[in-house]
XYZ file of C-alpha atoms in Angstrom:
615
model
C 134.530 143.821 107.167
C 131.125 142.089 108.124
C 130.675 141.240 111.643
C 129.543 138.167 112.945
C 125.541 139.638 114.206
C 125.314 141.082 110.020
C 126.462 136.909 108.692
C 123.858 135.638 111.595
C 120.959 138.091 110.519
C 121.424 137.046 106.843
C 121.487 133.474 107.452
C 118.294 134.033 109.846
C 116.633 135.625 107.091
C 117.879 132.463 104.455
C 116.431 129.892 106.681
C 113.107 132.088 106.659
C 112.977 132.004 102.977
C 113.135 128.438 103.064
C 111.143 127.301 105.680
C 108.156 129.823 103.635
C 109.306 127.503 100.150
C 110.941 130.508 98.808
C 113.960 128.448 97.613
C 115.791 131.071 95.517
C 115.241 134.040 97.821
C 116.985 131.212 100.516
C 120.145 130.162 98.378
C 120.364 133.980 97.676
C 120.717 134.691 101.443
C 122.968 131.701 102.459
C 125.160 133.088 99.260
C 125.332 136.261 100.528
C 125.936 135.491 103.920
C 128.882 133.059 102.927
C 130.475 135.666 100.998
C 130.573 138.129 104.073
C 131.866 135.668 106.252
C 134.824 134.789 103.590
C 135.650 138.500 103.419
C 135.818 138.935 107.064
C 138.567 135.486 106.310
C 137.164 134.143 109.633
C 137.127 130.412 109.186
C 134.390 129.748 111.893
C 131.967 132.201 110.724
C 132.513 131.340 107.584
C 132.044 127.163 108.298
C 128.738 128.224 110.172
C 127.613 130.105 107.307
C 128.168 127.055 104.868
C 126.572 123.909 107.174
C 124.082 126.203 107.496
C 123.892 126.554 103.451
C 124.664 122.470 103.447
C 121.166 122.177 105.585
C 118.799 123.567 103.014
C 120.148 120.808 100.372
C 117.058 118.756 99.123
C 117.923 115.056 99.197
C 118.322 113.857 95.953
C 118.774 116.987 93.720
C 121.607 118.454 92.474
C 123.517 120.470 94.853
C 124.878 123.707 93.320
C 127.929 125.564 95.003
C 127.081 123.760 98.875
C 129.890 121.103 98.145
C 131.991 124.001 96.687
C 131.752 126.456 99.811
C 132.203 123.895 102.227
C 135.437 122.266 100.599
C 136.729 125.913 100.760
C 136.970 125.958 104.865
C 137.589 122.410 104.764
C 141.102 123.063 103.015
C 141.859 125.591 104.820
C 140.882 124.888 108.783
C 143.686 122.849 110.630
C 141.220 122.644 113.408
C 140.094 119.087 113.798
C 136.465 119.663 114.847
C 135.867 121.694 112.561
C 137.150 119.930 110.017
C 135.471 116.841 111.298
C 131.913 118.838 110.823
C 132.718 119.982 107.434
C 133.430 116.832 106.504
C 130.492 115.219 107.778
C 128.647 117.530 105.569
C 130.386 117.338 102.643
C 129.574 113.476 102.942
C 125.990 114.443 103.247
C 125.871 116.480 100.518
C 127.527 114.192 97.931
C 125.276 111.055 99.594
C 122.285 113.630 98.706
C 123.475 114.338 95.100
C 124.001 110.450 93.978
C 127.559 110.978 94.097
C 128.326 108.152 97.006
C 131.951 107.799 96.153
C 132.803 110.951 96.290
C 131.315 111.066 99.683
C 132.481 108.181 101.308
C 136.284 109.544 101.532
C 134.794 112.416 103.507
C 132.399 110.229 105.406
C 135.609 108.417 106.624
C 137.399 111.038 107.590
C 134.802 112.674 109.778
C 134.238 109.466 111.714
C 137.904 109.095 112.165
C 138.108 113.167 113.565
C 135.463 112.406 115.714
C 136.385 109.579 117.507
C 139.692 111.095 118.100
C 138.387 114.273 119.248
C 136.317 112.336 122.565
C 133.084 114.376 121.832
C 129.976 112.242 121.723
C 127.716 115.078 120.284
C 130.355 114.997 117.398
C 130.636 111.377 117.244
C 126.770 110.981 116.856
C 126.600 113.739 113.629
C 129.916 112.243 112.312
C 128.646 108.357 112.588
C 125.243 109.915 110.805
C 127.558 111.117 107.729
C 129.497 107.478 107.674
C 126.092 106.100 107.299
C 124.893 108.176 104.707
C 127.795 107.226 102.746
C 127.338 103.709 102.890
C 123.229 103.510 101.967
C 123.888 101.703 98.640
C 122.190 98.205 98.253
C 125.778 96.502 98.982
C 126.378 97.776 102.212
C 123.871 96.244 104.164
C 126.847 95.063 106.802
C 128.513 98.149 106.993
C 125.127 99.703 107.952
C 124.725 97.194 110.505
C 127.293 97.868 111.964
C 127.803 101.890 111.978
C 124.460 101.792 113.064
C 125.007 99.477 116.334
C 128.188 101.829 117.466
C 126.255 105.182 116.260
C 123.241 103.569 118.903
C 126.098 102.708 121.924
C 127.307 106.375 121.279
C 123.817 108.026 121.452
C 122.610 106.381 124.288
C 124.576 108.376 126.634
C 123.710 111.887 124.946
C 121.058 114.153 126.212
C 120.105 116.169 123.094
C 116.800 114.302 121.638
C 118.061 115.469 118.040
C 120.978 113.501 118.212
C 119.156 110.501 119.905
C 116.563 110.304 117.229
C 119.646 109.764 114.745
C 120.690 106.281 116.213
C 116.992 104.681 116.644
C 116.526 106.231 113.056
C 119.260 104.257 111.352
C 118.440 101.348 113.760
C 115.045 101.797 112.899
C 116.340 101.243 109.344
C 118.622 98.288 109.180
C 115.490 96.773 111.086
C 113.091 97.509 108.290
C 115.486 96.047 105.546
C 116.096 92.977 107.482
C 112.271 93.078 108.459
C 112.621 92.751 112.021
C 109.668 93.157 112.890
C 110.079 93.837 117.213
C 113.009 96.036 116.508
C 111.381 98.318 113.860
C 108.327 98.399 116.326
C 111.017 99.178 119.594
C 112.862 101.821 117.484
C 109.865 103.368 116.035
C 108.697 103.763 119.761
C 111.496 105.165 120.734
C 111.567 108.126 117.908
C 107.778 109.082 118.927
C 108.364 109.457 122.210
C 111.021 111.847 121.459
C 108.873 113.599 119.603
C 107.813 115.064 122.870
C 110.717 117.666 122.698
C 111.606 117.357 119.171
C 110.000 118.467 115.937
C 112.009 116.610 113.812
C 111.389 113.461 115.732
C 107.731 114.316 115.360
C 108.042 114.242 111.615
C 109.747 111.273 111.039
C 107.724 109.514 113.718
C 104.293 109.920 112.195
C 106.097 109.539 108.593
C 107.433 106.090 109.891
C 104.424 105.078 111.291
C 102.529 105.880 108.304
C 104.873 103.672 106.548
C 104.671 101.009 108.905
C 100.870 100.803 109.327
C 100.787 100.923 104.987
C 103.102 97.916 105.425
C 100.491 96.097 107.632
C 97.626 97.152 104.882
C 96.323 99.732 107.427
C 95.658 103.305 105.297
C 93.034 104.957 107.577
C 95.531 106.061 109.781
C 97.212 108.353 106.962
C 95.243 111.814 107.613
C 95.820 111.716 111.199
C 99.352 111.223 110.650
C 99.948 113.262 107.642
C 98.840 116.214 109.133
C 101.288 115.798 112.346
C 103.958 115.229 109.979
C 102.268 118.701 108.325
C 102.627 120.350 111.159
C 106.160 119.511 112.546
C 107.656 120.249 108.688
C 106.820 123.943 109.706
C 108.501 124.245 112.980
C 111.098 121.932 112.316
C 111.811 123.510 108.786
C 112.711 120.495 106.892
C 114.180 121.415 103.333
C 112.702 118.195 101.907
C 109.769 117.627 104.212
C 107.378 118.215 101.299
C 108.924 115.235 98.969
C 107.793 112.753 101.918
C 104.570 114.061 102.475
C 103.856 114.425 99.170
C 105.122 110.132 98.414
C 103.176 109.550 101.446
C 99.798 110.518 99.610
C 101.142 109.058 96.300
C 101.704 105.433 97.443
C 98.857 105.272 99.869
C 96.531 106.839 96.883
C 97.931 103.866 94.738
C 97.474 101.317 97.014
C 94.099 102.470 97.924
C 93.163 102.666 94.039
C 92.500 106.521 94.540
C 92.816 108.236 90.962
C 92.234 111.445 91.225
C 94.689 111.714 94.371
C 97.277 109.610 92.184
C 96.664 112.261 89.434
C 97.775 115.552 91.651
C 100.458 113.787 93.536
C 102.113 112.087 90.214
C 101.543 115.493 88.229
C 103.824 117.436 90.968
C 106.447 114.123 91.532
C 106.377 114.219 87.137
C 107.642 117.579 87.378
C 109.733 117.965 89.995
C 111.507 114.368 88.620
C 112.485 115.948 84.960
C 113.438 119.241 86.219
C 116.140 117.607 88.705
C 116.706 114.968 86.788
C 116.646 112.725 89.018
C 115.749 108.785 87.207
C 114.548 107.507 91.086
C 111.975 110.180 90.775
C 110.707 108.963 87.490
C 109.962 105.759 88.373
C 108.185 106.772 91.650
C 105.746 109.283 89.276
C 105.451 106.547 86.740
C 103.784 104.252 89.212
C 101.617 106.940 91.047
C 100.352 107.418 86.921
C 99.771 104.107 87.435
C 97.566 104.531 90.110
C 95.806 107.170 88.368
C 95.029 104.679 85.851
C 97.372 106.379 83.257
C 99.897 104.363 81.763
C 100.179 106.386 78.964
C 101.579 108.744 81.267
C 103.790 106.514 83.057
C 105.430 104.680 80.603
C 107.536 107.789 78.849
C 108.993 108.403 82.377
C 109.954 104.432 82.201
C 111.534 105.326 78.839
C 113.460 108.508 79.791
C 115.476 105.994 82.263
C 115.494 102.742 80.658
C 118.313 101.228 78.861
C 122.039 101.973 78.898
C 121.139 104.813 81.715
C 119.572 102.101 83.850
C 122.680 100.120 83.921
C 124.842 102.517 84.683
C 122.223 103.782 87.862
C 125.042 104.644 90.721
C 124.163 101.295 93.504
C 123.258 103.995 95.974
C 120.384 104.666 98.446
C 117.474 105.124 95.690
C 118.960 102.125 93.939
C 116.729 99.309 94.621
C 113.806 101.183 94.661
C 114.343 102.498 91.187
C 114.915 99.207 90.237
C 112.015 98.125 91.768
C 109.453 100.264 90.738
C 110.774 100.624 87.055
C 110.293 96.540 87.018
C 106.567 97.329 88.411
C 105.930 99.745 85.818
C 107.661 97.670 82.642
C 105.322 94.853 84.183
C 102.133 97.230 83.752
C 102.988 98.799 80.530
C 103.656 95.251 78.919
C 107.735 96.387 77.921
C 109.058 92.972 77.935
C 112.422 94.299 76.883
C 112.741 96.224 80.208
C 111.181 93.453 82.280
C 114.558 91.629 81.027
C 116.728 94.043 81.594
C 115.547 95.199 84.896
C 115.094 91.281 86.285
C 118.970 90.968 85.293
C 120.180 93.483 87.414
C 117.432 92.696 90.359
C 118.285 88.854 90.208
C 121.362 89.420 92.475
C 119.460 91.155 94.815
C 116.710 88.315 95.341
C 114.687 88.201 98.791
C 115.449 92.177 99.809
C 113.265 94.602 101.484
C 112.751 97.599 99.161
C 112.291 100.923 100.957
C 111.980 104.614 100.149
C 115.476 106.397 101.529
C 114.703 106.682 105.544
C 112.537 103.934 105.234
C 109.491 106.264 104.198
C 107.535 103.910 102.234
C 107.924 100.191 101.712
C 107.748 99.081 97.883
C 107.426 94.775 98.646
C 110.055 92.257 98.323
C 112.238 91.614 95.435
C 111.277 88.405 95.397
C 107.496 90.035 94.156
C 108.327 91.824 91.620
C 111.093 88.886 90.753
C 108.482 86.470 90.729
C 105.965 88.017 87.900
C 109.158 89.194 86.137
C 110.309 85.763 85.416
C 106.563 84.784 84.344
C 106.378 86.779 81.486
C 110.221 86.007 80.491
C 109.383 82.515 80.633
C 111.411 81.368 83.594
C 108.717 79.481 85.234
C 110.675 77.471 87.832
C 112.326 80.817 89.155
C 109.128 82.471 89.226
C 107.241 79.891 91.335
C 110.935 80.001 93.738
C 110.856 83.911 94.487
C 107.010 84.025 94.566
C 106.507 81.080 97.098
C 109.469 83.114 99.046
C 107.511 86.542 98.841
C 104.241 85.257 100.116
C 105.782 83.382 102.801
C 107.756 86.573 103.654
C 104.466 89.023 103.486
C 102.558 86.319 105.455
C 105.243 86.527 108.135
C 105.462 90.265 108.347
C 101.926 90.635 108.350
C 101.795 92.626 104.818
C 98.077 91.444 104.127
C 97.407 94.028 101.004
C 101.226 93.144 99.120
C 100.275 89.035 100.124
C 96.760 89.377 98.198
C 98.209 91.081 95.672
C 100.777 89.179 94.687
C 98.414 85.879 95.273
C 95.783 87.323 93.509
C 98.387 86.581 90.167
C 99.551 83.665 91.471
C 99.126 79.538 89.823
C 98.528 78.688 86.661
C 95.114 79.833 86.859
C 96.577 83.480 87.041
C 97.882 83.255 83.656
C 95.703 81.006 81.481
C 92.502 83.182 82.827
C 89.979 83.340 86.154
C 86.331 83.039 86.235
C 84.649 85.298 88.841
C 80.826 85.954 89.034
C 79.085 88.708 90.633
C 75.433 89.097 90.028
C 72.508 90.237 91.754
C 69.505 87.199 92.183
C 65.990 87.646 93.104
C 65.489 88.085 96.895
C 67.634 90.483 98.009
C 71.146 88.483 97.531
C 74.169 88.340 95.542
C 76.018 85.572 94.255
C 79.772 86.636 94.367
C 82.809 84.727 94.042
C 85.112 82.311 91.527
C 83.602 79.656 89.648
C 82.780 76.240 91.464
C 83.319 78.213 94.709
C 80.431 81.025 94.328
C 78.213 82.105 97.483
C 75.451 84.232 98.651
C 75.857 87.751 100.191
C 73.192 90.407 101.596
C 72.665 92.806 98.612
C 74.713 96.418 99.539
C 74.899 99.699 97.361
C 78.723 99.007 96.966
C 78.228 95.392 95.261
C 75.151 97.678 92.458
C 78.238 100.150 92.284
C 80.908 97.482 91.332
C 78.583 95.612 89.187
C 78.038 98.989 86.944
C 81.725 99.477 86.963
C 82.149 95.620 85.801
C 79.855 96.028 82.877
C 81.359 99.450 81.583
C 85.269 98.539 81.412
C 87.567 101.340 80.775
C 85.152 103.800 81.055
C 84.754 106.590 83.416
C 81.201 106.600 85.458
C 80.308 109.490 87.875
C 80.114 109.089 91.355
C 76.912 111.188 90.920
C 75.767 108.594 88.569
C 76.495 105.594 90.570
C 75.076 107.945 93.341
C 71.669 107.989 91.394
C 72.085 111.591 91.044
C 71.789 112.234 87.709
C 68.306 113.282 87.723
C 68.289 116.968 87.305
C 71.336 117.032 89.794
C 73.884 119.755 90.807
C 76.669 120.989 92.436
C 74.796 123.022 95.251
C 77.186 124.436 96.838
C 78.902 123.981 100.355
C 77.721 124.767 103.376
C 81.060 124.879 105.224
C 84.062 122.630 106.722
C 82.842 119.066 107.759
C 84.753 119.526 111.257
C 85.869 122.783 112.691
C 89.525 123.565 114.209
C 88.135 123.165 117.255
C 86.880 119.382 116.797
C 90.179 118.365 114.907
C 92.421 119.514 117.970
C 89.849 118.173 120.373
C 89.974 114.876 117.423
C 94.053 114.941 117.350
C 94.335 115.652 121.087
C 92.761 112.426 121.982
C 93.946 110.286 119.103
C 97.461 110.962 121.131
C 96.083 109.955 124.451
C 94.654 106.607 122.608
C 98.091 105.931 121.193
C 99.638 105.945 124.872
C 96.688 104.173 126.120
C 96.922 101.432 123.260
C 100.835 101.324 124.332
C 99.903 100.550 127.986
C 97.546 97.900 126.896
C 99.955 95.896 124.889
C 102.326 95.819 127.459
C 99.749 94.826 130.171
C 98.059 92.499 127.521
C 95.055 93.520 128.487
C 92.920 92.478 125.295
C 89.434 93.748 126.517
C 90.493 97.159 127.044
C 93.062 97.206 124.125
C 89.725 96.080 121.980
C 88.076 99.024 123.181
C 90.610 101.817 122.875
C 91.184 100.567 119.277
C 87.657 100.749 118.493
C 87.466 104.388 119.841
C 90.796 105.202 117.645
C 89.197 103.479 114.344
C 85.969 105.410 115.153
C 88.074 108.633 115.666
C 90.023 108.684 112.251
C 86.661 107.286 110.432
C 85.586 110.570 110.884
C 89.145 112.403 110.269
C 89.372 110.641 107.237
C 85.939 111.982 106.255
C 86.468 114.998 107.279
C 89.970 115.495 104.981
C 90.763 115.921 101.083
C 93.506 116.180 99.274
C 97.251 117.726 100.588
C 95.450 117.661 104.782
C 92.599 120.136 103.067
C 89.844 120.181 104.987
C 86.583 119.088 103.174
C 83.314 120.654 103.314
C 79.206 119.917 103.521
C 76.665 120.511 101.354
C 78.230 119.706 97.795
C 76.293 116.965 95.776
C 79.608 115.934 93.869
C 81.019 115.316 97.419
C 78.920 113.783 98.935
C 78.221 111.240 96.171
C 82.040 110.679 95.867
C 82.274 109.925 99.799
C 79.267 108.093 99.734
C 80.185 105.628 96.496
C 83.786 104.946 97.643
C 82.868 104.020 101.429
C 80.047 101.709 99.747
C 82.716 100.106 97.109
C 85.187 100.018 99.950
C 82.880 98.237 102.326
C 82.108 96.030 99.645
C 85.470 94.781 98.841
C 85.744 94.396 102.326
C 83.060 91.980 103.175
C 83.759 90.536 99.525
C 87.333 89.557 101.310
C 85.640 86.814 103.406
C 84.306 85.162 100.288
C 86.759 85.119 97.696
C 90.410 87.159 98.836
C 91.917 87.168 95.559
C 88.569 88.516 94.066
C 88.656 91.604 96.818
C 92.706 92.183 95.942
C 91.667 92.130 92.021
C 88.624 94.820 92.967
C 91.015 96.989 94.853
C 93.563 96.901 92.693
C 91.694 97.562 89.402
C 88.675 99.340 90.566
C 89.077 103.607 90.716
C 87.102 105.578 92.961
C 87.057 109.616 92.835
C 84.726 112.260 91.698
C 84.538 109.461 88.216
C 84.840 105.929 88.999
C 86.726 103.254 86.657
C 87.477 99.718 86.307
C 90.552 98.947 84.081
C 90.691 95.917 82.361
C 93.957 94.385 82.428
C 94.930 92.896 79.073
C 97.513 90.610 80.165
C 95.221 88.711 82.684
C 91.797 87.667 81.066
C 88.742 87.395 83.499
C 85.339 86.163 82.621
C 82.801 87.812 84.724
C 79.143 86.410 85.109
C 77.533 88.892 85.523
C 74.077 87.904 84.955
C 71.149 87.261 87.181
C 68.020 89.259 88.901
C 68.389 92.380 90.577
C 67.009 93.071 93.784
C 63.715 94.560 92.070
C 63.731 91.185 90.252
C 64.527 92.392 86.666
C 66.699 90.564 84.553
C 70.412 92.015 83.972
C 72.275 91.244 80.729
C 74.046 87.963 80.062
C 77.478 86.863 80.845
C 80.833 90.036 80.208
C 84.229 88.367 79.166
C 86.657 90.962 79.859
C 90.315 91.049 79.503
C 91.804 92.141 83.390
């Protein structure tokens, strides 16, 4: 018979394995380590060696022989606190797997253990597992409420873990109700605990990432990827890399970053079809999207559409599948989708979408809604849901899903827009929509967008743009832009800022919260710089990267100061124009634009005449 120290040692060795992303190696262990414990036919071993199994599940794949093990001790133990905790995870579990109803009976049942049993530490994981059970678009109430008691319970326990449970579901009902104070109180509340907790690291800087994206603010990303980055590896979170890796996906989209889109939706493409998981495929479809490859995206729409759609279990990923597929069927131009994916949303009008655990907000219904009843037609529905979202995004502060959506908005939207942007004698630009043009200091950015306007569809070099495609080459690098030591010194007092900015909210002091913000901003300017793809550090010297930093911070400050002018101009630019190591813009065939394009160029010679081009 196995003792106890042998089951431990394997199950040290399993979590290991995983926390190093050797997933086989780890299921191996945690198998072999189960089946010791069942020989030695002691139930508690053998229930610590399956939650421990039940902790290395990935949310949202399929879940092998966890379930199975676990419902083993379950049937057998008589003891009610243990068979509260097995129950709890056998709720988690089937909640992971898309199986909801199959969890719910054992979501129940745990609650109902635990509140018998008078242990708050088993309460809080037990209330966790009800709540997991009940994550499906319908169950908004329930979640209310399992979420206030889970919060009265936690308040009184010491452990930070179990803590950062209630103000995460809190911290969730808050976000689909878009409360704004409480999300900001309970997001507070889960950083501050990340003081003793890696987990609560994680899923702070993950939250606030998703919370700043919300507000339209991106910059902030590196700075808290790489925390997130960081507290993955100590906290060994099985799915860690699935958030990190959306994190860089949706900001890359929103941001109109292709060749980020193109690694991130190339990874989330694979992993989608070899789980097959449908959620999944609609997430990768719209980061293809973002990589300005809807050839790519819309098979993934396919493989999901249709009789599969409508039979999608109403759980966690529910909206958001529904959501994005709607997004993508808008893009692509599949009409028959758009009708059958506006059916099923209709119900579900004027709801915050969100990535499970609120990791990334996806809009409103009411958006998507809105340009889905456009193209079906429905014209008095789509001006209700789209005069709802922009009031909604106006309220909440969501500046970059407000210009978006306003930026297709009226019935100039759909019958075609006039915008000019052409370079006169004298050093100016004239920039904006027709009747309501205006002058602008000439910049590199506006020469950039202008070369990008009269080559539609067509991929253009950063070195080109640069005006370094005389004789030009990749020399080289000359080494990391910041070294470890900056970055900690960088990180160190990007943390200190974050306290400071805290203290000067609360104090309303608005001179000195103006200048600690400006020292942040300043700080992750030059994080942002100094990081690439997947928290890689990028380096000096190379002529390909420093024309591709150098064109997008000139397109991006263009569209910036291009806001000021003409808003729904600056959302079109961001939304269609790519930036990267090649630089794009993609027409859009369903919304025609005329561009005037003509004029003088700074050196006073004459550019070519007026571009019509379908966007």
């Amino acid at each position: 018979m196995a003792p106890a120290p042998a089951v431990d040692d394997l199950l040290d060795r399993a979590d290991a394995a995983r926390a190093a992303g050797r997933g086989d190696d780890a299921s191996a262990l945690y198998d072999e380590a189960i089946a010791l414990a069942r020989a030695e036919d002691d139930l508690e071993l053998w229930a610590r060696a399956a939650l421990r199994a039940a902790e290395s599940q990935v949310f949202g794949s399929e879940p092998g022989t966890v379930p199975v093990h676990l419902h083993q001790v379950y049937d057998r133990t008589t003891d009610p606190t243990l068979r509260a905790r097995l129950a709890a995870a056998l709720a988690r579990s089937w909640s992971y797997a898309g199986e909801p109803a199959r969890a719910r009976p054992f979501g129940e049942e745990a609650a109902r253990l635990a509140e018998d049993s008078g242990d708050p530490l088993l309460l809080v994981d037990c209330l966790d597992a009800a709540l997991v059970t009940r994550w499906g678009p319908d169950e908004l109430d329930d979640r209310r409420e399992l979420a206030l008691r889970l919060g009265d319970v936690a308040a009184h326990v010491e452990d930070p873990d179990q803590r950062l449970r209630a103000h995460l579901w809190a911290f969730q009902v808050a976000c689909e109700v878009l409360d704004l104070p409480a999300m900001h109180r309970h997001l507070r509340a889960v950083e501050r605990l990340g003081a003793d907790s890696a987990r609560a690291r994680f899923f702070g800087a993950t939250r606030r990432a998703m919370l700043d994206a919300l507000r339209g603010r991106l910059d902030t990303l590196p700075t808290l990827r790489a925390i997130a980055e960081d507290a993955v590896a100590e906290a060994g979170l099985a799915d860690g890399w699935m958030v990190i890796a959306g994190m860089d996906g949706f900001s890359a989209w929103m941001r109109g970053d292709a060749d980020t889109c193109t690694a991130v939706a190339t990874v989330v493409e694979e992993f989608a079809i070899d789980e097959g998981l449908p959620g999944v495929h609609t997430e990768a479809a719209l980061i293809w999207l973002g990589a300005g490859r809807p050839d790519r995206a819309a098979p993934l729409l396919a493989a999901v559409t249709g009789p599969a759609l409508a039979d999608l279990a109403r759980d966690v990923n529910w909206l958001q599948t529904m959501q994005l597929a709607l997004e993508v069927a808008l893009a692509v131009g599949d009409t028959d989708t758009v009708a059958q994916v506006a059916e099923l949303l209709g119900p579900y009008a004027g709801r915050a979408v969100l990535n499970a655990g609120a990791v990334m907000f996806h809009g409103v219904t009411d958006d998507t809604l809105s340009r889905a009843y456009d193209v079906l037609g429905e014209a008095d529905d789509a001006r209700t849901c789209r005069e709802r979202a922009l009031r909604t995004y106006q309220r909440i502060g969501a500046s970059w899903w407000h210009d978006r959506l306003a930026a297709t908005s009226g019935p100039a939207s759909s019958a075609g827009t006039a915008w000019t942007l052409a370079p006169q004698a004298g050093g100016t630009w004239l920039v904006g929509a027709e009747g309501r043009t205006a002058a602008v200091p000439a910049t590199r950015g506006l020469a950039h967008l202008h070369e990008l306007l009269r080559r539609p569809g067509i991929d253009v070099a950063a070195l080109d743009l640069a005006g370094g495609t005389s004789g030009s080459v990749d020399a080289g690098d000359l080494g990391p832009v910041l070294d470890d030591q900056a970055r900690t010194a960088y990180k160190r007092r990007l943390d200190e800022l974050e306290a400071e900015i805290a203290e000067a909210e609360d104090w309303s002091d608005a001179g000195r919260l103006a200048l600690l913000r400006d020292e942040r901003d300043a700080l992750l300017t030059e994080l942002v710089a100094a990081t690439g793809l997947a928290g890689r550090r990028r380096v000096v010297g190379s002529s390909q990267e420093r024309a591709r930093v150098t064109v997008r911070k000139a397109i991006v400050s263009a569209i910036d100061k291009l806001e000021a002018v003409d808003p729904v101009l600056a959302r079109h630019l961001r939304e269609r124009v790519r930036t990267g190591s090649a630089c794009r813009y993609d027409p859009d065939p369903d919304r025609p634009v005329a561009w005037t394009l003509v004029g003088t160029s700074p050196d006073g010679h004459p550019h070519a005449g007026t571009t019509r081009l379908t966007t």
